Amino acid sequence: MNTAPITYKPAPTQPKFTMPKGACDTHCHVFGPAAVFPYSPQSKLQPGDAPKETLFALHDMIGIEKCVIVQSGVHGFDNRAMLDAMNARKGDYLGVALLPVTVEDDEIRRLDDLGVRGIRFNYMAHLVPGASVDELLRLADRLARFDWHLQIHMESSLIEGMADGLAKSSVPVVIDHMGRVDASLGLDQAPFNALLRLMENDHLLVKVSGCERASRQDAPYGDAVPFARTLVERFPDRVLWGTDWPHPNFRADAPDDGVLVDLIPEIAPTAELQQALLVDNPHRFYRFDK
């Protein structure tokens, strides 16, 4: 039995914001259950279980109908827990895998048939390192045959150095969590300006998830909202939103998912922007109708 502490609030508050029909959570994870899907021994985080049933209950409560589960470093390259959760709500739940750059085309094809749409690479101090930019670009040329994308999770200090390479990608590139900027440094900080310049490339998308991570304040993380709103208003057709449940490696007590949902009308202040962020963009980009 897994007795490690969980990384989420088991009883989040009911949000006031009402999701539009077809709303999509494009960034969440499942952990285990470890007794069925063991954690990677290379993972520094060995959390309590965050199984699909708990994720589904959260989504049902907050009004999420579609989802993209992102493979967590907790499970490394063993994507079975993610695939199991996707299969339980087949067609409505898709995935982004963790895979080595040496993955064979046959494996990509198999995962594509199961609903996987891309590969995530981490460039964070607490996670197993990703591939070099040159390796990413070579992989991108193969992924193009499957309409897959690259998803990049990186420290904000790396945006400038990786930007030229990512701009050359032959497939779309999704930047996680607003590039992990530090909201306390203000909108005019160098990493955020580098992210805005990178987003001028039409094949770049960004997730305006992670306000709680960017913020250096307590809930409701108001200092991070201007960053997300800037991205939504400048790039309305290339922004995505996600819960990041169950909030791995958060700096303190797990955030309240109801509070995070209620940031959406501050991030996307009009119905048109909310529709694009939560429905139109993810439905089109992840190809839920494939």
Coordinates of N, CA, C and O in Angstrom, one line a residue, residues 21-169:
K21 N -19.3 24.5 -22.7 CA -19.5 23.1 -23.2 C -18.3 22.6 -24.0 O -17.8 23.3 -24.8
G22 N -17.8 21.4 -23.7 CA -16.6 20.9 -24.4 C -15.3 21.3 -23.8 O -14.3 21.1 -24.4
A23 N -15.3 22.0 -22.6 CA -14.1 22.5 -22.0 C -13.0 21.4 -21.8 O -13.4 20.2 -21.5
C24 N -11.8 21.7 -22.0 CA -10.7 20.7 -22.0 C -9.6 21.1 -21.0 O -9.2 22.3 -20.9
D25 N -9.2 20.2 -20.2 CA -8.0 20.3 -19.3 C -6.9 19.7 -20.1 O -6.8 18.5 -20.3
T26 N -5.9 20.5 -20.6 CA -4.8 20.1 -21.4 C -3.6 19.7 -20.6 O -2.6 19.3 -21.3
H27 N -3.6 19.7 -19.3 CA -2.4 19.4 -18.6 C -2.8 18.9 -17.2 O -3.0 19.7 -16.2
C28 N -2.7 17.6 -17.1 CA -2.9 16.9 -15.7 C -2.2 15.6 -15.8 O -1.7 15.2 -16.9
H29 N -2.1 15.0 -14.7 CA -1.3 13.7 -14.6 C -2.1 12.7 -13.8 O -3.0 13.0 -13.1
V30 N -1.6 11.4 -13.9 CA -2.1 10.4 -13.0 C -0.8 9.8 -12.3 O 0.2 9.6 -13.0
F31 N -0.9 9.5 -11.1 CA 0.1 8.8 -10.3 C -0.4 7.4 -9.9 O -1.3 7.3 -9.0
G32 N 0.1 6.4 -10.5 CA -0.3 5.0 -10.0 C -1.7 4.6 -10.4 O -2.2 5.0 -11.4
P33 N -2.3 3.8 -9.5 CA -1.8 3.5 -8.1 C -0.5 2.7 -8.2 O -0.3 1.8 -9.1
A34 N 0.4 3.0 -7.3 CA 1.8 2.5 -7.4 C 1.8 1.0 -7.3 O 2.7 0.3 -7.8
A35 N 0.8 0.4 -6.7 CA 0.8 -1.1 -6.5 C 0.5 -1.7 -7.9 O 0.9 -2.9 -8.1
V36 N -0.1 -1.0 -8.8 CA -0.4 -1.5 -10.2 C 0.6 -1.0 -11.2 O 1.1 -1.7 -12.0
F37 N 0.9 0.3 -11.1 CA 1.9 1.0 -12.0 C 3.0 1.6 -11.2 O 2.9 2.7 -10.7
P38 N 4.1 0.8 -10.9 CA 5.1 1.3 -10.0 C 5.8 2.5 -10.5 O 5.9 2.8 -11.7
Y39 N 6.3 3.3 -9.6 CA 7.0 4.5 -9.9 C 8.4 4.2 -10.4 O 9.0 3.2 -10.1
S40 N 8.9 5.1 -11.2 CA 10.3 5.0 -11.7 C 11.3 5.2 -10.6 O 11.2 6.1 -9.8
P41 N 12.3 4.3 -10.4 CA 13.3 4.5 -9.4 C 14.1 5.7 -9.6 O 14.7 6.2 -8.7
Q42 N 14.1 6.3 -10.8 CA 14.9 7.5 -11.1 C 14.2 8.8 -10.7 O 14.8 9.8 -10.6
S43 N 12.9 8.6 -10.3 CA 12.1 9.8 -10.0 C 12.4 10.2 -8.5 O 12.4 9.4 -7.6
K44 N 12.8 11.5 -8.4 CA 13.0 12.1 -7.0 C 11.7 12.2 -6.2 O 11.8 12.2 -5.0
L45 N 10.6 12.3 -6.9 CA 9.3 12.4 -6.3 C 8.7 11.0 -6.2 O 8.5 10.3 -7.3
Q46 N 8.3 10.6 -5.1 CA 7.6 9.3 -4.9 C 6.3 9.6 -4.1 O 6.2 9.3 -2.9
P47 N 5.3 10.1 -4.7 CA 4.1 10.6 -4.0 C 3.1 9.6 -3.7 O 3.1 8.4 -4.1
G48 N 2.1 10.0 -3.0 CA 0.9 9.2 -2.8 C 0.1 9.1 -4.1 O 0.3 9.8 -5.0
D49 N -0.7 8.0 -4.2 CA -1.4 7.8 -5.4 C -2.3 8.9 -5.8 O -2.9 9.6 -4.9
A50 N -2.4 9.2 -7.1 CA -3.4 10.1 -7.7 C -4.0 9.4 -8.9 O -3.6 9.7 -10.0
P51 N -4.9 8.5 -8.6 CA -5.4 7.6 -9.7 C -6.4 8.3 -10.6 O -7.0 9.4 -10.3
K52 N -6.8 7.6 -11.6 CA -7.7 8.1 -12.6 C -9.0 8.4 -12.0 O -9.7 9.4 -12.4
E53 N -9.5 7.6 -11.1 CA -10.8 7.8 -10.6 C -10.9 9.2 -9.9 O -12.0 9.9 -9.9
T54 N -9.9 9.6 -9.2 CA -9.9 10.9 -8.5 C -9.8 12.0 -9.5 O -10.5 13.1 -9.3
L55 N -9.0 11.8 -10.5 CA -9.0 12.8 -11.6 C -10.3 13.0 -12.3 O -10.8 14.1 -12.5
F56 N -11.0 11.9 -12.6 CA -12.3 11.9 -13.2 C -13.3 12.7 -12.3 O -14.2 13.4 -12.8
A57 N -13.3 12.4 -11.0 CA -14.2 13.1 -10.1 C -14.0 14.6 -10.1 O -15.0 15.3 -10.0
L58 N -12.7 15.0 -10.1 CA -12.4 16.4 -10.2 C -13.0 17.0 -11.4 O -13.6 18.1 -11.4
H59 N -12.7 16.4 -12.6 CA -13.2 16.9 -13.8 C -14.7 17.0 -13.9 O -15.3 18.0 -14.4
D60 N -15.4 16.0 -13.4 CA -16.8 16.0 -13.4 C -17.4 17.1 -12.5 O -18.4 17.8 -12.9
M61 N -16.7 17.4 -11.4 CA -17.1 18.5 -10.5 C -16.9 19.9 -11.2 O -17.8 20.8 -11.1
I62 N -15.8 20.1 -11.9 CA -15.5 21.5 -12.4 C -16.0 21.6 -13.8 O -15.9 22.7 -14.4
G63 N -16.6 20.6 -14.4 CA -17.2 20.8 -15.7 C -16.2 20.5 -16.9 O -16.5 21.0 -18.0
I64 N -15.2 19.7 -16.7 CA -14.3 19.3 -17.8 C -14.9 18.1 -18.6 O -15.2 17.1 -18.0
E65 N -14.9 18.2 -19.9 CA -15.4 17.1 -20.8 C -14.3 16.4 -21.6 O -14.5 15.3 -21.9
K66 N -13.3 17.2 -21.8 CA -12.1 16.6 -22.6 C -10.9 16.8 -21.8 O -10.8 17.7 -21.0
C67 N -9.9 16.0 -22.1 CA -8.6 16.1 -21.3 C -7.4 15.6 -22.1 O -7.6 14.7 -22.9
V68 N -6.3 16.1 -21.8 CA -5.0 15.6 -22.3 C -4.1 15.3 -21.0 O -3.7 16.2 -20.3
I69 N -3.9 14.0 -20.8 CA -3.1 13.6 -19.7 C -1.6 13.7 -20.1 O -1.3 13.1 -21.2
V70 N -0.8 14.3 -19.3 CA 0.6 14.4 -19.6 C 1.4 13.4 -18.7 O 1.2 13.5 -17.5
Q71 N 2.2 12.6 -19.4 CA 3.0 11.6 -18.6 C 3.9 12.3 -17.6 O 4.6 13.3 -18.0
S72 N 3.9 11.9 -16.4 CA 4.7 12.5 -15.3 C 6.0 11.8 -15.2 O 6.1 10.6 -15.5
G73 N 7.0 12.5 -14.8 CA 8.3 11.9 -14.5 C 8.3 10.9 -13.4 O 9.2 10.1 -13.3
V74 N 7.2 10.9 -12.6 CA 7.0 9.9 -11.6 C 7.1 8.5 -12.2 O 7.6 7.5 -11.6
H75 N 6.5 8.3 -13.4 CA 6.5 7.0 -14.1 C 7.6 6.9 -15.2 O 7.7 5.8 -15.8
G76 N 8.3 8.0 -15.4 CA 9.4 7.9 -16.5 C 8.8 7.5 -17.8 O 7.7 8.0 -18.2
F77 N 9.5 6.6 -18.5 CA 9.1 6.2 -19.9 C 8.0 5.1 -19.8 O 7.6 4.7 -20.9
D78 N 7.6 4.7 -18.7 CA 6.5 3.7 -18.6 C 5.2 4.4 -18.6 O 4.7 4.9 -17.6
N79 N 4.6 4.5 -19.8 CA 3.4 5.3 -20.0 C 2.1 4.5 -19.7 O 1.0 5.0 -20.0
R80 N 2.1 3.4 -19.0 CA 1.0 2.6 -18.8 C -0.1 3.2 -18.0 O -1.3 3.0 -18.3
A81 N 0.2 3.9 -16.9 CA -0.8 4.5 -16.1 C -1.6 5.6 -16.9 O -2.8 5.7 -16.8
M82 N -0.9 6.4 -17.7 CA -1.5 7.4 -18.5 C -2.4 6.7 -19.5 O -3.6 7.1 -19.7
L83 N -1.9 5.7 -20.2 CA -2.7 5.0 -21.2 C -4.0 4.3 -20.6 O -5.1 4.3 -21.2
D84 N -3.8 3.8 -19.4 CA -5.0 3.2 -18.7 C -6.0 4.2 -18.4 O -7.2 3.9 -18.6
A85 N -5.6 5.4 -18.0 CA -6.6 6.4 -17.7 C -7.3 6.9 -19.0 O -8.5 7.1 -19.1
M86 N -6.5 7.1 -20.1 CA -7.0 7.5 -21.4 C -8.1 6.5 -21.9 O -9.1 6.8 -22.3
N87 N -7.8 5.2 -21.7 CA -8.6 4.2 -22.2 C -10.0 4.1 -21.4 O -11.0 3.7 -22.0
A88 N -9.9 4.5 -20.2 CA -11.2 4.5 -19.4 C -12.2 5.6 -19.9 O -13.4 5.4 -19.6
R89 N -11.7 6.6 -20.5 CA -12.6 7.6 -21.1 C -12.1 7.8 -22.6 O -11.8 8.9 -23.0
K90 N -12.1 6.7 -23.3 CA -11.6 6.6 -24.6 C -12.2 7.7 -25.6 O -13.4 7.8 -25.6
G91 N -11.3 8.4 -26.3 CA -11.7 9.4 -27.2 C -11.9 10.8 -26.6 O -11.6 11.8 -27.3
D92 N -12.3 10.8 -25.4 CA -12.4 12.1 -24.7 C -11.1 12.5 -23.9 O -10.9 13.7 -23.6
Y93 N -10.3 11.5 -23.6 CA -9.0 11.7 -22.9 C -7.9 11.3 -23.8 O -7.8 10.1 -24.2
L94 N -7.0 12.2 -24.2 CA -5.8 11.9 -25.0 C -4.6 12.0 -24.1 O -4.7 12.2 -22.9
G95 N -3.4 11.9 -24.7 CA -2.2 11.9 -23.9 C -1.0 12.5 -24.6 O -0.9 12.6 -25.8
V96 N 0.0 12.9 -23.8 CA 1.3 13.3 -24.2 C 2.3 12.5 -23.4 O 2.2 12.4 -22.2
A97 N 3.2 11.8 -24.1 CA 4.0 10.7 -23.5 C 5.4 11.3 -23.1 O 5.8 12.3 -23.6
L98 N 6.0 10.6 -22.3 CA 7.5 10.7 -22.1 C 8.1 9.5 -22.8 O 7.8 8.4 -22.6
L99 N 9.1 9.8 -23.7 CA 9.7 8.8 -24.5 C 11.1 9.3 -24.8 O 11.4 10.5 -24.9
P100 N 12.1 8.4 -25.0 CA 13.4 8.8 -25.4 C 13.4 9.2 -26.9 O 12.6 8.9 -27.7
V101 N 14.4 10.0 -27.2 CA 14.5 10.5 -28.6 C 14.8 9.4 -29.6 O 14.6 9.5 -30.8
T102 N 15.2 8.2 -29.1 CA 15.5 7.1 -29.9 C 14.3 6.2 -30.1 O 14.4 5.1 -30.7
V103 N 13.1 6.6 -29.7 CA 11.9 5.8 -29.8 C 11.7 5.4 -31.3 O 11.9 6.2 -32.2
E104 N 11.3 4.2 -31.5 CA 11.1 3.7 -32.9 C 9.7 4.2 -33.4 O 8.8 4.4 -32.7
D105 N 9.7 4.3 -34.8 CA 8.5 4.8 -35.4 C 7.3 3.8 -35.1 O 6.2 4.3 -35.0
D106 N 7.6 2.6 -35.0 CA 6.5 1.6 -34.7 C 5.8 1.9 -33.4 O 4.6 1.7 -33.2
E107 N 6.6 2.3 -32.4 CA 6.1 2.6 -31.1 C 5.3 3.9 -31.2 O 4.2 4.1 -30.5
I108 N 5.8 4.9 -31.9 CA 5.0 6.1 -32.1 C 3.7 5.8 -32.7 O 2.6 6.3 -32.3
R109 N 3.7 5.0 -33.8 CA 2.4 4.6 -34.5 C 1.5 3.9 -33.5 O 0.3 4.1 -33.5
R110 N 2.0 3.0 -32.7 CA 1.1 2.3 -31.7 C 0.5 3.3 -30.7 O -0.7 3.2 -30.5
L111 N 1.3 4.2 -30.2 CA 0.8 5.2 -29.2 C -0.2 6.1 -29.9 O -1.2 6.6 -29.3
D112 N 0.1 6.5 -31.1 CA -0.8 7.4 -31.9 C -2.2 6.7 -32.0 O -3.2 7.4 -31.8
D113 N -2.2 5.5 -32.3 CA -3.5 4.7 -32.4 C -4.3 4.7 -31.1 O -5.5 4.6 -31.0
L114 N -3.5 4.9 -29.9 CA -4.2 4.8 -28.6 C -4.6 6.2 -28.1 O -5.2 6.4 -27.1
G115 N -4.2 7.3 -28.9 CA -4.6 8.6 -28.6 C -3.5 9.5 -28.1 O -3.8 10.6 -27.5
V116 N -2.3 9.1 -28.2 CA -1.1 10.0 -27.8 C -0.9 11.0 -28.9 O -1.0 10.7 -30.1
R117 N -0.6 12.2 -28.6 CA -0.4 13.3 -29.6 C 0.9 14.0 -29.6 O 1.2 14.9 -30.4
G118 N 1.8 13.6 -28.7 CA 3.1 14.3 -28.6 C 4.0 13.7 -27.6 O 3.7 12.8 -26.9
I119 N 5.2 14.3 -27.5 CA 6.2 13.9 -26.5 C 6.7 15.1 -25.7 O 7.0 16.1 -26.2
R120 N 6.8 14.9 -24.4 CA 7.2 15.9 -23.5 C 8.7 15.8 -23.1 O 9.1 14.6 -22.9
F121 N 9.4 16.9 -23.1 CA 10.8 16.9 -22.6 C 11.0 17.9 -21.5 O 10.5 19.0 -21.6
N122 N 11.7 17.5 -20.5 CA 11.8 18.3 -19.3 C 13.2 18.9 -19.2 O 14.2 18.2 -19.5
Y123 N 13.3 20.2 -18.8 CA 14.5 20.9 -18.6 C 14.4 21.6 -17.3 O 14.5 22.8 -17.2
M124 N 14.2 20.8 -16.2 CA 14.0 21.3 -14.9 C 15.0 20.6 -14.0 O 15.2 19.4 -14.1
A125 N 15.5 21.3 -13.0 CA 16.6 20.8 -12.1 C 16.1 19.5 -11.4 O 16.9 18.6 -11.1
H126 N 14.8 19.5 -11.1 CA 14.3 18.3 -10.2 C 13.9 17.2 -11.1 O 13.4 16.2 -10.5
L127 N 14.0 17.2 -12.4 CA 13.5 16.2 -13.3 C 14.6 15.6 -14.1 O 15.7 16.2 -14.3
V128 N 14.4 14.4 -14.6 CA 15.4 13.7 -15.5 C 15.6 14.6 -16.7 O 14.6 15.0 -17.4
P129 N 16.8 15.0 -17.1 CA 17.1 15.9 -18.2 C 16.5 15.5 -19.5 O 16.4 14.3 -19.8
G130 N 16.1 16.5 -20.3 CA 15.6 16.2 -21.7 C 16.8 16.1 -22.7 O 17.9 16.0 -22.3
A131 N 16.4 16.0 -23.9 CA 17.4 15.9 -25.0 C 18.0 17.2 -25.4 O 17.5 18.3 -25.0
S132 N 19.0 17.2 -26.2 CA 19.6 18.4 -26.7 C 18.7 19.0 -27.8 O 17.8 18.3 -28.3
V133 N 18.9 20.3 -28.1 CA 18.0 20.9 -29.1 C 18.2 20.2 -30.4 O 17.2 20.0 -31.2
D134 N 19.4 19.9 -30.8 CA 19.7 19.2 -32.0 C 18.9 17.9 -32.1 O 18.4 17.5 -33.1
E135 N 18.9 17.1 -31.0 CA 18.2 15.9 -30.9 C 16.7 16.1 -31.1 O 16.0 15.3 -31.8
L136 N 16.2 17.2 -30.5 CA 14.8 17.5 -30.6 C 14.4 17.8 -32.1 O 13.4 17.3 -32.6
L137 N 15.3 18.5 -32.8 CA 15.0 18.9 -34.1 C 15.0 17.7 -35.1 O 14.2 17.6 -36.0
R138 N 15.9 16.8 -34.8 CA 15.9 15.5 -35.6 C 14.7 14.7 -35.3 O 14.1 14.1 -36.2
L139 N 14.3 14.6 -34.1 CA 13.1 13.9 -33.7 C 11.8 14.6 -34.3 O 10.9 13.9 -34.8
A140 N 11.8 15.9 -34.3 CA 10.7 16.6 -34.9 C 10.4 16.2 -36.3 O 9.2 16.1 -36.7
D141 N 11.4 16.0 -37.1 CA 11.3 15.6 -38.5 C 10.5 14.3 -38.6 O 9.8 14.1 -39.5
R142 N 10.8 13.4 -37.6 CA 10.1 12.1 -37.6 C 8.6 12.3 -37.1 O 7.7 11.7 -37.6
L143 N 8.5 13.1 -36.1 CA 7.1 13.3 -35.5 C 6.2 13.9 -36.5 O 5.0 13.7 -36.4
A144 N 6.7 14.7 -37.4 CA 5.9 15.4 -38.4 C 5.0 14.4 -39.2 O 3.9 14.7 -39.6
R145 N 5.5 13.2 -39.4 CA 4.8 12.2 -40.2 C 3.6 11.7 -39.4 O 2.7 11.1 -40.0
F146 N 3.5 11.9 -38.1 CA 2.4 11.5 -37.3 C 1.5 12.6 -36.8 O 0.6 12.4 -36.0
D147 N 1.8 13.8 -37.2 CA 1.1 15.0 -36.7 C 1.3 15.1 -35.2 O 0.3 15.6 -34.5
W148 N 2.4 14.8 -34.7 CA 2.7 14.9 -33.3 C 3.4 16.2 -33.0 O 3.8 16.9 -33.9
H149 N 3.5 16.6 -31.7 CA 4.2 17.8 -31.4 C 5.2 17.6 -30.3 O 5.2 16.5 -29.6
L150 N 6.0 18.6 -30.0 CA 6.9 18.6 -28.9 C 6.4 19.4 -27.8 O 5.8 20.5 -28.0
Q151 N 6.5 19.0 -26.6 CA 6.1 19.7 -25.4 C 7.3 20.0 -24.5 O 8.0 19.0 -24.2
I152 N 7.6 21.2 -24.2 CA 8.8 21.6 -23.5 C 8.5 22.2 -22.1 O 7.7 23.2 -22.0
H153 N 9.0 21.6 -21.1 CA 8.9 22.1 -19.7 C 10.3 22.5 -19.3 O 11.2 21.7 -19.1
M154 N 10.5 23.8 -19.1 CA 11.9 24.3 -18.9 C 11.9 25.5 -17.9 O 10.9 26.2 -17.7
E155 N 13.0 25.6 -17.2 CA 13.3 26.7 -16.4 C 13.2 28.0 -17.2 O 13.7 28.0 -18.4
S156 N 12.8 29.1 -16.6 CA 12.6 30.3 -17.4 C 14.0 30.8 -17.9 O 14.0 31.5 -18.9
S157 N 15.0 30.5 -17.2 CA 16.4 31.0 -17.6 C 16.8 30.4 -18.9 O 17.8 30.8 -19.5
L158 N 16.2 29.3 -19.3 CA 16.6 28.6 -20.5 C 15.9 29.0 -21.8 O 16.2 28.6 -22.9
I159 N 14.8 29.8 -21.6 CA 14.0 30.2 -22.8 C 14.8 30.9 -23.9 O 14.8 30.5 -25.0
E160 N 15.6 31.8 -23.5 CA 16.4 32.6 -24.5 C 17.4 31.7 -25.2 O 17.5 31.7 -26.4
G161 N 18.0 30.8 -24.5 CA 19.0 29.9 -25.1 C 18.4 28.8 -26.0 O 19.1 28.4 -27.0
M162 N 17.2 28.4 -25.7 CA 16.6 27.4 -26.5 C 15.7 27.9 -27.6 O 15.3 27.2 -28.5
A163 N 15.5 29.2 -27.6 CA 14.5 29.8 -28.5 C 14.8 29.6 -30.0 O 14.0 29.2 -30.8
D164 N 16.1 29.8 -30.4 CA 16.5 29.7 -31.8 C 16.2 28.3 -32.3 O 15.7 28.1 -33.4
G165 N 16.6 27.3 -31.5 CA 16.3 25.9 -31.9 C 14.9 25.6 -32.0 O 14.4 25.0 -33.0
L166 N 14.1 26.0 -31.0 CA 12.7 25.7 -31.0 C 11.9 26.4 -32.2 O 11.0 25.8 -32.7
A167 N 12.4 27.5 -32.6 CA 11.9 28.2 -33.7 C 12.0 27.5 -35.0 O 11.3 27.7 -36.0
K168 N 13.0 26.6 -35.1 CA 13.3 25.8 -36.3 C 12.5 24.5 -36.3 O 12.7 23.8 -37.3
S169 N 11.8 24.2 -35.3 CA 11.1 22.9 -35.3 C 10.2 22.7 -36.4 O 9.4 23.6 -36.8

